[in-house]
Tab-separated table of C-alpha atoms in Angstrom:
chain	number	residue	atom	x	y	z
M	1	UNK	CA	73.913	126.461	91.546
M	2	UNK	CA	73.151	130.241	91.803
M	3	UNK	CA	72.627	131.681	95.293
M	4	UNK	CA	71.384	134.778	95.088
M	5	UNK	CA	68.582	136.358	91.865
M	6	UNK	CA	71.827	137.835	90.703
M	7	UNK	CA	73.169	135.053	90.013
M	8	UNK	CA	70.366	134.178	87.235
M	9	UNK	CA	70.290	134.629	83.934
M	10	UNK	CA	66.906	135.519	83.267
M	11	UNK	CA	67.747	136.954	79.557
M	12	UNK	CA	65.253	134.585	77.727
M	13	UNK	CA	62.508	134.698	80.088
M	14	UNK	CA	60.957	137.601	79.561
M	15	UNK	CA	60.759	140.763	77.200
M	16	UNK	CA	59.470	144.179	77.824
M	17	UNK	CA	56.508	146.490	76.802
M	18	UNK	CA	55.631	149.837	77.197
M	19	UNK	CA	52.509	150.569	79.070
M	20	UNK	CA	50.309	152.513	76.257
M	21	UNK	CA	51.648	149.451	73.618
M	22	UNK	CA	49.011	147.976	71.840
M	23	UNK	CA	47.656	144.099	72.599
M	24	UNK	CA	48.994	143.619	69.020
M	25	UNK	CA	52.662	145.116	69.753
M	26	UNK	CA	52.567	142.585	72.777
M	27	UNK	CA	51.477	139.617	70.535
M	28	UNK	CA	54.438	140.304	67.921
M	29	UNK	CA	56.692	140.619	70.874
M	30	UNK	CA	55.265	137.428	72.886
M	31	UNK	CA	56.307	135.659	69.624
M	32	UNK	CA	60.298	136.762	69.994
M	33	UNK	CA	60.095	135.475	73.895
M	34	UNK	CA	60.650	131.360	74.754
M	35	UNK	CA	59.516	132.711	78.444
M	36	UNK	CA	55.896	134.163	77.194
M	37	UNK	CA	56.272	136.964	79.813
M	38	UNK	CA	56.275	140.515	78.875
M	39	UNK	CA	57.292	143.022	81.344
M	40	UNK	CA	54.721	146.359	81.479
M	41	UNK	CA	56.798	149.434	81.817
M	42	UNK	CA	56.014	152.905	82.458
M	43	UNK	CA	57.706	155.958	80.653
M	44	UNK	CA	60.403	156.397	82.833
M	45	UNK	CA	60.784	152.581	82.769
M	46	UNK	CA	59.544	151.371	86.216
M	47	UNK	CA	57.923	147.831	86.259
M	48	UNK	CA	54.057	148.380	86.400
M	49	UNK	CA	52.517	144.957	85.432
M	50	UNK	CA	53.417	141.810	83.542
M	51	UNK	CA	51.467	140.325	80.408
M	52	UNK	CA	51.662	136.850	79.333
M	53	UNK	CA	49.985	134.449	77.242
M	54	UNK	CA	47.139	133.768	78.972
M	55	UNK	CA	46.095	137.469	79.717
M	56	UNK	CA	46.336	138.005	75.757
M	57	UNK	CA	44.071	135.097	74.970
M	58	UNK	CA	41.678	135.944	77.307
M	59	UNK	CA	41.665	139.535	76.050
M	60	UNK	CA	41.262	138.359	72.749
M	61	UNK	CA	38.729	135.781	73.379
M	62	UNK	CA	36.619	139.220	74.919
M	63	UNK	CA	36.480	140.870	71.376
M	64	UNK	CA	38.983	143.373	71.969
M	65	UNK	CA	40.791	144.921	69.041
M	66	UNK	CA	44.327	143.925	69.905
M	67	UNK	CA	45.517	147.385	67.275
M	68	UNK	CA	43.729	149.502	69.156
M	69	UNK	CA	43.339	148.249	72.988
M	70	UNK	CA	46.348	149.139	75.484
M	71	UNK	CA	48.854	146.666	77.704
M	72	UNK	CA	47.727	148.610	80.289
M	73	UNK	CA	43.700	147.548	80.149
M	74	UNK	CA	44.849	143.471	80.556
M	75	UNK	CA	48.090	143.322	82.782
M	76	UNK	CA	48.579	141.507	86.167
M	77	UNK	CA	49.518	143.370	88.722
M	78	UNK	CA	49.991	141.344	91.527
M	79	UNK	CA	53.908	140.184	91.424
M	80	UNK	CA	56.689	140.395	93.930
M	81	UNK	CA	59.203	142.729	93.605
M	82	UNK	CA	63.039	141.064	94.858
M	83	UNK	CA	66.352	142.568	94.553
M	84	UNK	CA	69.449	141.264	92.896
M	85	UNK	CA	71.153	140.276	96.140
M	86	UNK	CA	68.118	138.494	97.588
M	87	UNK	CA	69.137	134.796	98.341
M	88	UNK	CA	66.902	132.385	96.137
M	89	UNK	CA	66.109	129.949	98.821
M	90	UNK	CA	64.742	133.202	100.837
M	91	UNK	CA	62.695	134.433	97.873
M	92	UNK	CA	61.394	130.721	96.908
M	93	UNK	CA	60.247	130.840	100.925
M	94	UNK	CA	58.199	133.361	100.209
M	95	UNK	CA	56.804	132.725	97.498
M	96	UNK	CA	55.189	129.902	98.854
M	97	UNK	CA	53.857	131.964	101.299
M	98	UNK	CA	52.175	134.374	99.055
C-alpha cells in the first residue's frame, strides 16, 4: 500500500488546462481523462484551480458559449495543496477536517 502521495500514481486522474483555455478546449480534454479532473494552470505553470465535470455542465447549462468563455470564469478554487512526501494517512486526516 503506498505511504506517502509519492507513492501514487495519479497519471489517469487528472489532465491539465491552461488558464485562458476555452470551456470547449476543457470539454475535448475532459473526454481524454477516466478521472474527469482538469488541472487550471497559469503561464508559468502553477496550479490555479481545478475544473471538472460538474463545473462544465453547470457552465453550460448557464448559456455560456463554451468557444468563447475562459477556464478561468468556472474553476474551483478551493483545494488543498500537499507535497510528495506527505504521509497519506496524515493528508486523509485532514481532509476530513476541512
Amino acid at each position: 500500500m503506498s505511504k506517502t502521495v509519492g507513492d501514487l500514481n495519479l497519471e489517469d486522474e487528472h489532465t491539465t488546462v491552461g488558464i485562458d483555455d476555452t470551456l470547449q478546449e476543457a470539454a475535448l480534454r475532459l473526454l481524454t481523462t477516466s478521472g474527469g479532473i482538469l488541472v487550471v494552470l497559469d503561464d508559468d505553470q502553477r496550479v490555479k484551480g481545478v475544473i471538472g465535470q460538474r463545473q462544465l455542465i453547470k457552465a453550460l447549462s448557464e448559456g455560456v458559449d463554451a468557444t468563447e468563455d475562459h477556464c478561468h470564469g468556472h474553476m474551483e478554487m478551493d483545494f488543498m495543496k500537499v507535497h510528495l512526501k506527505d504521509s497519506l494517512k496524515g493528508v486523509l486526516k485532514d481532509i476530513k477536517t476541512r
